[in-house]
Amino acid sequence: MAALIEARGISKLFAHRRSWWPGARLRTRALDDVSLTLARGASLGLVGESGCGKSTLARILIGLDQADKGELLWNGRATTRFSRVDWRQCWRQVQYVFQDARSALNPRHTLRQILSTPLITMLDMPAPARARRIDELLEQVGLERDFLSRYPHELSGGQGQRVVLARALAVKPQGLILDEPVSALDVSIQAQILVLLQELRDQLGLSYLFISHDLAVVEQLCSEVMVMKDGRVIESGPRDQVFGSPQQAYTRVLLNAAQGKDHFSSVLGSDHNSC
Ligand SMILES: Nc1ncnc2c1ncn2[C@@H]1O[C@H](COP(=O)(O)OP(=O)(O)OP(=O)(O)O)[C@@H](O)[C@H]1O
Ligand SMILES: [Mg+2]
């Protein structure tokens, strides 16, 4: 069966019109010949320092931005001529939890409204079915029913991230693209959300593209790893290979930086085979 998402040779250049020199154009090569496959049931970790192009790649994969070069396939179909309807089908299949999604929750909406929105707009679900689905979602992410009348500012960071996950799961996707889902959280809350992500994946059979600048986090959750630097993939492979015998000096630097963060291991357990 074809992969959920396949990207081949993706490049993206950003041109900044404003510059200190009149008429000059600054260019950023955000992505340079990047290829990636998100197979069904896979947990792929995309790791690299700030500004290396992770979110740009995610936005291109999900059709929110266009590559300058390269090919993008969903379920084996080239996306070049995709209509809005085609993309909406893709978004039901794979939901994108964008970086800082928690702070973008509508502050004037209660959680009931926030969770209802995708059920109405994407599934056209009638009220009784909606109420049942919302109960199910709350249970999946570990929130009590009385949270439904709360507003986003009445939530802690971890609770907010649970809401973001519930909203993404509302349409029963097969996969999630998670852009730095735990980086803004305290370490102990990070560990709880990572446990939840593991449980959800095992329960629902989800595929993950998990984006992080933190190798320790990726190691806990992902069975495949891609390391990016300056818009290029410099190393990729099974987790044990990348972590056990990194080929690139840069990967070793990231690994060293991640050392001392094995507090996650104690919370999550050391059974890597669960990925
Ligand atoms: N819309 C844009 N216009 C111009 N430059 C952009 C735009 N979006 C991203 N960039 C540039 O592209 C590069 C990659 O940015 P990107 O946000 O993809 O990095 P990232 O790896 O997600 O970083 P972080 O870990 O901080 O989220 C950066 O140099 C950034 O400044
Ligand atoms: Mg980013």
PDB file of C-alpha atoms and ligand atoms in Angstrom:
ATOM      1  CA  MET A   1       0.000   0.000   0.000  1.00  0.00           C
ATOM      2  CA  ALA A   2       1.238   3.506  -0.823  1.00  0.00           C
ATOM      3  CA  ALA A   3       2.663   5.678   1.933  1.00  0.00           C
ATOM      4  CA  LEU A   4       0.408   8.287   3.518  1.00  0.00           C
ATOM      5  CA  ILE A   5       2.783  11.037   2.460  1.00  0.00           C
ATOM      6  CA  GLU A   6       5.859  10.937   0.266  1.00  0.00           C
ATOM      7  CA  ALA A   7       8.008  13.943  -0.546  1.00  0.00           C
ATOM      8  CA  ARG A   8      10.835  13.783  -3.073  1.00  0.00           C
ATOM      9  CA  GLY A   9      13.516  16.406  -3.555  1.00  0.00           C
ATOM     10  CA  ILE A  10      11.604  19.268  -1.942  1.00  0.00           C
ATOM     11  CA  SER A  11      13.292  22.696  -2.080  1.00  0.00           C
ATOM     12  CA  LYS A  12      12.026  26.049  -0.855  1.00  0.00           C
ATOM     13  CA  LEU A  13      13.585  29.471  -1.094  1.00  0.00           C
ATOM     14  CA  PHE A  14      12.177  32.483   0.754  1.00  0.00           C
ATOM     15  CA  ALA A  15      12.922  35.912  -0.650  1.00  0.00           C
ATOM     16  CA  HIS A  16      12.711  38.842   1.748  1.00  0.00           C
ATOM     17  CA  ARG A  17      11.882  42.048  -0.047  1.00  0.00           C
ATOM     18  CA  ARG A  18      13.037  44.329   2.731  1.00  0.00           C
ATOM     19  CA  SER A  19      16.692  44.679   3.301  1.00  0.00           C
ATOM     20  CA  TRP A  20      19.005  47.331   4.712  1.00  0.00           C
ATOM     21  CA  TRP A  21      20.406  47.787   1.177  1.00  0.00           C
ATOM     22  CA  PRO A  22      17.934  49.442  -1.242  1.00  0.00           C
ATOM     23  CA  GLY A  23      16.833  47.019  -3.952  1.00  0.00           C
ATOM     24  CA  ALA A  24      18.672  44.114  -2.405  1.00  0.00           C
ATOM     25  CA  ARG A  25      16.851  40.837  -1.768  1.00  0.00           C
ATOM     26  CA  LEU A  26      17.799  38.506   1.007  1.00  0.00           C
ATOM     27  CA  ARG A  27      17.157  34.871   0.348  1.00  0.00           C
ATOM     28  CA  THR A  28      16.814  31.993   2.741  1.00  0.00           C
ATOM     29  CA  ARG A  29      17.156  28.480   1.434  1.00  0.00           C
ATOM     30  CA  ALA A  30      14.704  26.955   3.905  1.00  0.00           C
ATOM     31  CA  LEU A  31      14.678  23.507   2.276  1.00  0.00           C
ATOM     32  CA  ASP A  32      17.204  21.962  -0.080  1.00  0.00           C
ATOM     33  CA  ASP A  33      16.404  18.639  -1.776  1.00  0.00           C
ATOM     34  CA  VAL A  34      14.525  17.087   1.146  1.00  0.00           C
ATOM     35  CA  SER A  35      12.872  13.676   0.759  1.00  0.00           C
ATOM     36  CA  LEU A  36      10.688  11.963   3.326  1.00  0.00           C
ATOM     37  CA  THR A  37       8.233   9.079   3.547  1.00  0.00           C
ATOM     38  CA  LEU A  38       5.528   8.843   6.172  1.00  0.00           C
ATOM     39  CA  ALA A  39       4.450   5.205   5.979  1.00  0.00           C
ATOM     40  CA  ARG A  40       1.233   3.912   7.540  1.00  0.00           C
ATOM     41  CA  GLY A  41       1.740   3.124  11.198  1.00  0.00           C
ATOM     42  CA  ALA A  42       5.185   4.762  11.243  1.00  0.00           C
ATOM     43  CA  SER A  43       6.537   7.096  13.911  1.00  0.00           C
ATOM     44  CA  LEU A  44       8.996   9.348  12.174  1.00  0.00           C
ATOM     45  CA  GLY A  45      10.928  11.922  14.173  1.00  0.00           C
ATOM     46  CA  LEU A  46      12.175  15.045  12.418  1.00  0.00           C
ATOM     47  CA  VAL A  47      14.842  16.740  14.451  1.00  0.00           C
ATOM     48  CA  GLY A  48      17.100  19.749  14.022  1.00  0.00           C
ATOM     49  CA  GLU A  49      17.948  23.103  15.548  1.00  0.00           C
ATOM     50  CA  SER A  50      15.758  26.191  15.314  1.00  0.00           C
ATOM     51  CA  GLY A  51      15.466  27.574  11.786  1.00  0.00           C
ATOM     52  CA  CYS A  52      16.600  24.399   9.984  1.00  0.00           C
ATOM     53  CA  GLY A  53      13.313  24.169   8.052  1.00  0.00           C
ATOM     54  CA  LYS A  54      11.133  21.727  10.042  1.00  0.00           C
ATOM     55  CA  SER A  55       7.929  23.791  10.078  1.00  0.00           C
ATOM     56  CA  THR A  56       8.425  24.871   6.470  1.00  0.00           C
ATOM     57  CA  LEU A  57       8.575  21.207   5.481  1.00  0.00           C
ATOM     58  CA  ALA A  58       5.457  20.413   7.556  1.00  0.00           C
ATOM     59  CA  ARG A  59       3.513  23.241   5.913  1.00  0.00           C
ATOM     60  CA  ILE A  60       4.487  22.001   2.456  1.00  0.00           C
ATOM     61  CA  LEU A  61       3.581  18.388   3.290  1.00  0.00           C
ATOM     62  CA  ILE A  62       0.115  19.448   4.407  1.00  0.00           C
ATOM     63  CA  GLY A  63      -0.459  21.729   1.404  1.00  0.00           C
ATOM     64  CA  LEU A  64      -0.395  25.041   3.266  1.00  0.00           C
ATOM     65  CA  ASP A  65       2.654  26.154   1.348  1.00  0.00           C
ATOM     66  CA  GLN A  66       4.141  25.200  -2.013  1.00  0.00           C
ATOM     67  CA  ALA A  67       7.575  23.848  -2.755  1.00  0.00           C
ATOM     68  CA  ASP A  68       9.664  25.506  -5.450  1.00  0.00           C
ATOM     69  CA  LYS A  69      10.973  22.128  -6.550  1.00  0.00           C
ATOM     70  CA  GLY A  70      10.192  18.503  -5.867  1.00  0.00           C
ATOM     71  CA  GLU A  71       7.290  16.140  -5.818  1.00  0.00           C
ATOM     72  CA  LEU A  72       4.665  15.531  -3.163  1.00  0.00           C
ATOM     73  CA  LEU A  73       2.431  12.455  -3.117  1.00  0.00           C
ATOM     74  CA  TRP A  74      -0.452  11.550  -0.825  1.00  0.00           C
ATOM     75  CA  ASN A  75      -1.550   7.911  -0.913  1.00  0.00           C
ATOM     76  CA  GLY A  76       0.604   7.551  -4.022  1.00  0.00           C
ATOM     77  CA  ARG A  77      -1.153  10.394  -5.879  1.00  0.00           C
ATOM     78  CA  ALA A  78       0.790  13.452  -7.006  1.00  0.00           C
ATOM     79  CA  THR A  79      -0.668  16.570  -5.370  1.00  0.00           C
ATOM     80  CA  THR A  80       0.182  18.973  -8.214  1.00  0.00           C
ATOM     81  CA  ARG A  81      -3.398  19.181  -9.429  1.00  0.00           C
ATOM     82  CA  PHE A  82      -5.125  18.695  -6.089  1.00  0.00           C
ATOM     83  CA  SER A  83      -8.319  20.703  -5.642  1.00  0.00           C
ATOM     84  CA  ARG A  84      -9.470  22.178  -2.341  1.00  0.00           C
ATOM     85  CA  VAL A  85     -11.723  19.107  -1.958  1.00  0.00           C
ATOM     86  CA  ASP A  86      -8.742  16.753  -2.422  1.00  0.00           C
ATOM     87  CA  TRP A  87      -6.797  18.625   0.241  1.00  0.00           C
ATOM     88  CA  ARG A  88      -9.744  18.530   2.632  1.00  0.00           C
ATOM     89  CA  GLN A  89      -9.766  14.738   2.275  1.00  0.00           C
ATOM     90  CA  CYS A  90      -6.051  14.705   3.048  1.00  0.00           C
ATOM     91  CA  TRP A  91      -6.630  16.805   6.173  1.00  0.00           C
ATOM     92  CA  ARG A  92      -9.178  14.297   7.403  1.00  0.00           C
ATOM     93  CA  GLN A  93      -6.546  11.627   7.000  1.00  0.00           C
ATOM     94  CA  VAL A  94      -3.616  13.458   8.554  1.00  0.00           C
ATOM     95  CA  GLN A  95      -4.113  16.343  10.936  1.00  0.00           C
ATOM     96  CA  TYR A  96      -1.445  18.992  11.416  1.00  0.00           C
ATOM     97  CA  VAL A  97      -0.958  20.118  15.002  1.00  0.00           C
ATOM     98  CA  PHE A  98       0.998  23.249  14.248  1.00  0.00           C
ATOM     99  CA  GLN A  99       3.673  24.777  16.402  1.00  0.00           C
ATOM    100  CA  ASP A 100       2.136  26.780  19.251  1.00  0.00           C
ATOM    101  CA  ALA A 101      -1.377  25.512  18.439  1.00  0.00           C
ATOM    102  CA  ARG A 102      -2.337  25.928  22.101  1.00  0.00           C
ATOM    103  CA  SER A 103      -1.957  29.705  22.032  1.00  0.00           C
ATOM    104  CA  ALA A 104      -4.063  29.841  18.853  1.00  0.00           C
ATOM    105  CA  LEU A 105      -7.157  28.287  20.482  1.00  0.00           C
ATOM    106  CA  ASN A 106      -9.984  30.789  20.051  1.00  0.00           C
ATOM    107  CA  PRO A 107     -10.055  32.663  23.385  1.00  0.00           C
ATOM    108  CA  ARG A 108     -13.783  33.416  23.057  1.00  0.00           C
ATOM    109  CA  HIS A 109     -14.776  29.791  22.560  1.00  0.00           C
ATOM    110  CA  THR A 110     -15.445  27.257  25.300  1.00  0.00           C
ATOM    111  CA  LEU A 111     -13.876  23.827  24.936  1.00  0.00           C
ATOM    112  CA  ARG A 112     -17.264  22.491  23.859  1.00  0.00           C
ATOM    113  CA  GLN A 113     -17.263  24.963  20.945  1.00  0.00           C
ATOM    114  CA  ILE A 114     -13.605  24.281  20.142  1.00  0.00           C
ATOM    115  CA  LEU A 115     -14.180  20.517  19.927  1.00  0.00           C
ATOM    116  CA  SER A 116     -17.496  20.915  18.101  1.00  0.00           C
ATOM    117  CA  THR A 117     -16.035  23.012  15.289  1.00  0.00           C
ATOM    118  CA  PRO A 118     -14.196  20.259  13.334  1.00  0.00           C
ATOM    119  CA  LEU A 119     -17.134  17.874  13.874  1.00  0.00           C
ATOM    120  CA  ILE A 120     -19.482  20.405  12.269  1.00  0.00           C
ATOM    121  CA  THR A 121     -17.251  21.858   9.557  1.00  0.00           C
ATOM    122  CA  MET A 122     -15.481  18.668   8.458  1.00  0.00           C
ATOM    123  CA  LEU A 123     -17.998  15.918   9.288  1.00  0.00           C
ATOM    124  CA  ASP A 124     -21.330  17.754   9.357  1.00  0.00           C
ATOM    125  CA  MET A 125     -22.153  15.744  12.483  1.00  0.00           C
ATOM    126  CA  PRO A 126     -25.571  16.248  14.109  1.00  0.00           C
ATOM    127  CA  ALA A 127     -25.791  17.427  17.754  1.00  0.00           C
ATOM    128  CA  PRO A 128     -26.455  14.099  19.555  1.00  0.00           C
ATOM    129  CA  ALA A 129     -23.589  12.303  17.743  1.00  0.00           C
ATOM    130  CA  ARG A 130     -21.388  15.326  18.422  1.00  0.00           C
ATOM    131  CA  ALA A 131     -22.024  15.172  22.157  1.00  0.00           C
ATOM    132  CA  ARG A 132     -21.094  11.455  22.195  1.00  0.00           C
ATOM    133  CA  ARG A 133     -17.961  12.051  20.128  1.00  0.00           C
ATOM    134  CA  ILE A 134     -16.855  14.911  22.405  1.00  0.00           C
ATOM    135  CA  ASP A 135     -17.240  12.663  25.475  1.00  0.00           C
ATOM    136  CA  GLU A 136     -15.128  10.043  23.722  1.00  0.00           C
ATOM    137  CA  LEU A 137     -12.449  12.593  22.820  1.00  0.00           C
ATOM    138  CA  LEU A 138     -12.247  13.918  26.386  1.00  0.00           C
ATOM    139  CA  GLU A 139     -11.756  10.398  27.654  1.00  0.00           C
ATOM    140  CA  GLN A 140      -9.062   9.687  25.066  1.00  0.00           C
ATOM    141  CA  VAL A 141      -7.002  12.707  26.110  1.00  0.00           C
ATOM    142  CA  GLY A 142      -7.704  12.385  29.831  1.00  0.00           C
ATOM    143  CA  LEU A 143      -9.858  15.451  30.521  1.00  0.00           C
ATOM    144  CA  GLU A 144     -12.981  15.585  32.705  1.00  0.00           C
ATOM    145  CA  ARG A 145     -16.390  16.542  31.264  1.00  0.00           C
ATOM    146  CA  ASP A 146     -16.630  19.679  33.382  1.00  0.00           C
ATOM    147  CA  PHE A 147     -13.785  21.156  31.316  1.00  0.00           C
ATOM    148  CA  LEU A 148     -16.242  21.678  28.467  1.00  0.00           C
ATOM    149  CA  SER A 149     -17.492  25.005  29.817  1.00  0.00           C
ATOM    150  CA  ARG A 150     -13.971  26.366  30.293  1.00  0.00           C
ATOM    151  CA  TYR A 151     -12.187  28.855  28.065  1.00  0.00           C
ATOM    152  CA  PRO A 152      -8.583  28.352  26.867  1.00  0.00           C
ATOM    153  CA  HIS A 153      -7.164  30.848  29.400  1.00  0.00           C
ATOM    154  CA  GLU A 154      -8.620  28.681  32.183  1.00  0.00           C
ATOM    155  CA  LEU A 155      -6.377  25.760  31.224  1.00  0.00           C
ATOM    156  CA  SER A 156      -2.854  24.842  32.242  1.00  0.00           C
ATOM    157  CA  GLY A 157      -0.273  24.237  29.512  1.00  0.00           C
ATOM    158  CA  GLY A 158      -0.700  20.475  29.651  1.00  0.00           C
ATOM    159  CA  GLN A 159      -4.500  20.685  29.643  1.00  0.00           C
ATOM    160  CA  GLY A 160      -4.355  23.054  26.668  1.00  0.00           C
ATOM    161  CA  GLN A 161      -2.169  20.600  24.767  1.00  0.00           C
ATOM    162  CA  ARG A 162      -4.666  17.814  25.542  1.00  0.00           C
ATOM    163  CA  VAL A 163      -7.418  19.976  24.035  1.00  0.00           C
ATOM    164  CA  VAL A 164      -5.298  20.600  20.927  1.00  0.00           C
ATOM    165  CA  LEU A 165      -4.813  16.836  20.558  1.00  0.00           C
ATOM    166  CA  ALA A 166      -8.531  16.131  21.112  1.00  0.00           C
ATOM    167  CA  ARG A 167      -9.400  18.666  18.419  1.00  0.00           C
ATOM    168  CA  ALA A 168      -6.949  17.030  15.994  1.00  0.00           C
ATOM    169  CA  LEU A 169      -8.358  13.567  16.751  1.00  0.00           C
ATOM    170  CA  ALA A 170     -11.977  14.701  16.299  1.00  0.00           C
ATOM    171  CA  VAL A 171     -12.126  13.670  12.625  1.00  0.00           C
ATOM    172  CA  LYS A 172     -10.546  10.257  13.351  1.00  0.00           C
ATOM    173  CA  PRO A 173      -7.362  10.822  11.344  1.00  0.00           C
ATOM    174  CA  GLN A 174      -4.920   8.043  10.483  1.00  0.00           C
ATOM    175  CA  GLY A 175      -1.947  10.216  11.284  1.00  0.00           C
ATOM    176  CA  LEU A 176      -0.766  13.383  12.997  1.00  0.00           C
ATOM    177  CA  ILE A 177       1.961  15.848  12.112  1.00  0.00           C
ATOM    178  CA  LEU A 178       3.004  17.177  15.496  1.00  0.00           C
ATOM    179  CA  ASP A 179       5.132  20.325  15.289  1.00  0.00           C
ATOM    180  CA  GLU A 180       7.004  20.773  18.584  1.00  0.00           C
ATOM    181  CA  PRO A 181       4.014  19.549  20.618  1.00  0.00           C
ATOM    182  CA  VAL A 182       5.813  19.538  23.962  1.00  0.00           C
ATOM    183  CA  SER A 183       8.563  22.126  23.643  1.00  0.00           C
ATOM    184  CA  ALA A 184       6.672  24.900  25.461  1.00  0.00           C
ATOM    185  CA  LEU A 185       5.788  22.687  28.434  1.00  0.00           C
ATOM    186  CA  ASP A 186       7.537  22.047  31.744  1.00  0.00           C
ATOM    187  CA  VAL A 187       9.615  18.882  31.780  1.00  0.00           C
ATOM    188  CA  SER A 188       7.205  16.861  33.961  1.00  0.00           C
ATOM    189  CA  ILE A 189       4.220  17.910  31.831  1.00  0.00           C
ATOM    190  CA  GLN A 190       6.205  17.110  28.663  1.00  0.00           C
ATOM    191  CA  ALA A 191       6.633  13.582  29.945  1.00  0.00           C
ATOM    192  CA  GLN A 192       2.884  13.231  30.611  1.00  0.00           C
ATOM    193  CA  ILE A 193       1.981  14.429  27.110  1.00  0.00           C
ATOM    194  CA  LEU A 194       4.555  12.058  25.590  1.00  0.00           C
ATOM    195  CA  VAL A 195       2.982   9.168  27.503  1.00  0.00           C
ATOM    196  CA  LEU A 196      -0.425  10.251  26.193  1.00  0.00           C
ATOM    197  CA  LEU A 197       0.913  10.386  22.627  1.00  0.00           C
ATOM    198  CA  GLN A 198       2.289   6.868  22.991  1.00  0.00           C
ATOM    199  CA  GLU A 199      -1.035   5.613  24.359  1.00  0.00           C
ATOM    200  CA  LEU A 200      -3.050   7.297  21.616  1.00  0.00           C
ATOM    201  CA  ARG A 201      -0.804   5.848  18.937  1.00  0.00           C
ATOM    202  CA  ASP A 202      -1.095   2.339  20.350  1.00  0.00           C
ATOM    203  CA  GLN A 203      -4.865   2.618  20.904  1.00  0.00           C
ATOM    204  CA  LEU A 204      -5.767   4.232  17.596  1.00  0.00           C
ATOM    205  CA  GLY A 205      -2.966   2.893  15.365  1.00  0.00           C
ATOM    206  CA  LEU A 206      -1.869   6.400  14.405  1.00  0.00           C
ATOM    207  CA  SER A 207       1.113   7.373  12.258  1.00  0.00           C
ATOM    208  CA  TYR A 208       3.202  10.245  13.582  1.00  0.00           C
ATOM    209  CA  LEU A 209       5.490  12.765  12.008  1.00  0.00           C
ATOM    210  CA  PHE A 210       6.913  14.164  15.204  1.00  0.00           C
ATOM    211  CA  ILE A 211       8.882  17.392  14.879  1.00  0.00           C
ATOM    212  CA  SER A 212      11.216  18.506  17.619  1.00  0.00           C
ATOM    213  CA  HIS A 213      14.517  20.224  18.226  1.00  0.00           C
ATOM    214  CA  ASP A 214      15.020  17.841  21.153  1.00  0.00           C
ATOM    215  CA  LEU A 215      16.586  14.493  20.359  1.00  0.00           C
ATOM    216  CA  ALA A 216      15.759  13.078  23.782  1.00  0.00           C
ATOM    217  CA  VAL A 217      12.051  13.523  23.091  1.00  0.00           C
ATOM    218  CA  VAL A 218      12.291  12.014  19.606  1.00  0.00           C
ATOM    219  CA  GLU A 219      14.192   9.027  20.972  1.00  0.00           C
ATOM    220  CA  GLN A 220      11.309   8.182  23.293  1.00  0.00           C
ATOM    221  CA  LEU A 221       8.564   8.334  20.729  1.00  0.00           C
ATOM    222  CA  CYS A 222       9.903   7.521  17.282  1.00  0.00           C
ATOM    223  CA  SER A 223      11.173   4.397  15.566  1.00  0.00           C
ATOM    224  CA  GLU A 224      12.617   6.305  12.575  1.00  0.00           C
ATOM    225  CA  VAL A 225      14.626   9.509  12.770  1.00  0.00           C
ATOM    226  CA  MET A 226      15.591  12.228  10.277  1.00  0.00           C
ATOM    227  CA  VAL A 227      18.143  14.844  11.244  1.00  0.00           C
ATOM    228  CA  MET A 228      18.019  18.205   9.457  1.00  0.00           C
ATOM    229  CA  LYS A 229      20.562  20.986   9.295  1.00  0.00           C
ATOM    230  CA  ASP A 230      20.310  24.212   7.287  1.00  0.00           C
ATOM    231  CA  GLY A 231      17.417  22.927   5.194  1.00  0.00           C
ATOM    232  CA  ARG A 232      18.968  19.569   4.339  1.00  0.00           C
ATOM    233  CA  VAL A 233      18.529  16.067   5.696  1.00  0.00           C
ATOM    234  CA  ILE A 234      21.990  15.093   6.890  1.00  0.00           C
ATOM    235  CA  GLU A 235      21.189  11.733   8.459  1.00  0.00           C
ATOM    236  CA  SER A 236      18.221   9.387   8.629  1.00  0.00           C
ATOM    237  CA  GLY A 237      17.398   5.821   9.569  1.00  0.00           C
ATOM    238  CA  PRO A 238      16.011   3.573  12.279  1.00  0.00           C
ATOM    239  CA  ARG A 239      16.253   5.138  15.732  1.00  0.00           C
ATOM    240  CA  ASP A 240      18.664   2.594  17.138  1.00  0.00           C
ATOM    241  CA  GLN A 241      21.026   3.116  14.201  1.00  0.00           C
ATOM    242  CA  VAL A 242      20.948   6.939  14.359  1.00  0.00           C
ATOM    243  CA  PHE A 243      21.242   7.014  18.133  1.00  0.00           C
ATOM    244  CA  GLY A 244      23.574   4.017  18.437  1.00  0.00           C
ATOM    245  CA  SER A 245      26.090   4.895  15.736  1.00  0.00           C
ATOM    246  CA  PRO A 246      25.510   8.403  14.382  1.00  0.00           C
ATOM    247  CA  GLN A 247      27.384   8.966  11.130  1.00  0.00           C
ATOM    248  CA  GLN A 248      27.480  12.759  11.211  1.00  0.00           C
ATOM    249  CA  ALA A 249      29.368  14.961  13.642  1.00  0.00           C
ATOM    250  CA  TYR A 250      26.316  17.242  13.851  1.00  0.00           C
ATOM    251  CA  THR A 251      24.096  14.346  15.005  1.00  0.00           C
ATOM    252  CA  ARG A 252      26.674  13.567  17.689  1.00  0.00           C
ATOM    253  CA  VAL A 253      26.525  17.196  18.847  1.00  0.00           C
ATOM    254  CA  LEU A 254      22.730  16.979  19.113  1.00  0.00           C
ATOM    255  CA  LEU A 255      23.029  13.687  20.974  1.00  0.00           C
ATOM    256  CA  ASN A 256      25.479  15.169  23.434  1.00  0.00           C
ATOM    257  CA  ALA A 257      23.162  18.125  23.968  1.00  0.00           C
ATOM    258  CA  ALA A 258      20.326  15.700  24.667  1.00  0.00           C
ATOM    259  CA  GLN A 259      22.339  13.813  27.282  1.00  0.00           C
ATOM    260  CA  GLY A 260      21.139  14.450  30.766  1.00  0.00           C
ATOM    261  CA  LYS A 261      17.582  14.547  29.494  1.00  0.00           C
ATOM    262  CA  ASP A 262      17.068  10.856  30.085  1.00  0.00           C
ATOM    263  CA  HIS A 263      14.625  11.845  32.820  1.00  0.00           C
ATOM    264  CA  PHE A 264      12.020  10.940  30.174  1.00  0.00           C
ATOM    265  CA  SER A 265      13.235   7.347  30.242  1.00  0.00           C
ATOM    266  CA  SER A 266      12.349   7.021  33.894  1.00  0.00           C
ATOM    267  CA  VAL A 267       8.840   8.346  33.312  1.00  0.00           C
ATOM    268  CA  LEU A 268       8.180   6.566  30.030  1.00  0.00           C
ATOM    269  CA  GLY A 269      10.007   3.315  30.675  1.00  0.00           C
ATOM    270  CA  SER A 270      12.940   2.132  28.635  1.00  0.00           C
ATOM    271  CA  ASP A 271      11.018  -0.205  26.303  1.00  0.00           C
ATOM    272  CA  HIS A 272      11.829   1.270  22.915  1.00  0.00           C
ATOM    273  CA  ASN A 273      10.084  -1.524  21.088  1.00  0.00           C
ATOM    274  CA  SER A 274       6.724   0.052  21.837  1.00  0.00           C
ATOM    275  CA  CYS A 275       7.230   2.489  18.929  1.00  0.00           C
TER     276      CYS A 275
HETATM  277  N1  LIG B   1       7.286  32.978   5.431  1.00  0.00           N
HETATM  278  C1  LIG B   1       8.593  33.096   5.508  1.00  0.00           C
HETATM  279  N2  LIG B   1       9.236  34.123   4.875  1.00  0.00           N
HETATM  280  C2  LIG B   1      10.576  34.220   4.930  1.00  0.00           C
HETATM  281  N3  LIG B   1      11.377  33.353   5.573  1.00  0.00           N
HETATM  282  C3  LIG B   1      10.811  32.329   6.215  1.00  0.00           C
HETATM  283  C4  LIG B   1       9.389  32.139   6.218  1.00  0.00           C
HETATM  284  N4  LIG B   1       9.106  31.006   6.929  1.00  0.00           N
HETATM  285  C5  LIG B   1      10.297  30.523   7.358  1.00  0.00           C
HETATM  286  N5  LIG B   1      11.303  31.310   6.930  1.00  0.00           N
HETATM  287  C6  LIG B   1      12.736  31.076   7.162  1.00  0.00           C
HETATM  288  O1  LIG B   1      13.021  29.745   6.761  1.00  0.00           O
HETATM  289  C7  LIG B   1      13.928  29.124   7.668  1.00  0.00           C
HETATM  290  C8  LIG B   1      13.288  27.852   8.248  1.00  0.00           C
HETATM  291  O2  LIG B   1      12.214  28.235   9.117  1.00  0.00           O
HETATM  292  P1  LIG B   1      11.325  27.173   9.869  1.00  0.00           P
HETATM  293  O3  LIG B   1      10.268  27.920  10.591  1.00  0.00           O
HETATM  294  O4  LIG B   1      10.888  26.138   8.917  1.00  0.00           O
HETATM  295  O5  LIG B   1      12.352  26.546  10.897  1.00  0.00           O
HETATM  296  P2  LIG B   1      12.113  25.511  12.096  1.00  0.00           P
HETATM  297  O6  LIG B   1      13.103  24.419  11.926  1.00  0.00           O
HETATM  298  O7  LIG B   1      10.683  25.145  12.155  1.00  0.00           O
HETATM  299  O8  LIG B   1      12.519  26.382  13.376  1.00  0.00           O
HETATM  300  P3  LIG B   1      11.943  26.319  14.886  1.00  0.00           P
HETATM  301  O9  LIG B   1      12.568  25.096  15.536  1.00  0.00           O
HETATM  302  O10 LIG B   1      12.451  27.582  15.505  1.00  0.00           O
HETATM  303  O11 LIG B   1      10.451  26.237  14.824  1.00  0.00           O
HETATM  304  C9  LIG B   1      14.254  30.172   8.728  1.00  0.00           C
HETATM  305  O12 LIG B   1      15.463  30.786   8.361  1.00  0.00           O
HETATM  306  C10 LIG B   1      13.108  31.141   8.641  1.00  0.00           C
HETATM  307  O13 LIG B   1      13.494  32.427   9.018  1.00  0.00           O
HETATM  308 MG    MG B   2       9.202  25.372  13.570  1.00  0.00          MG
END
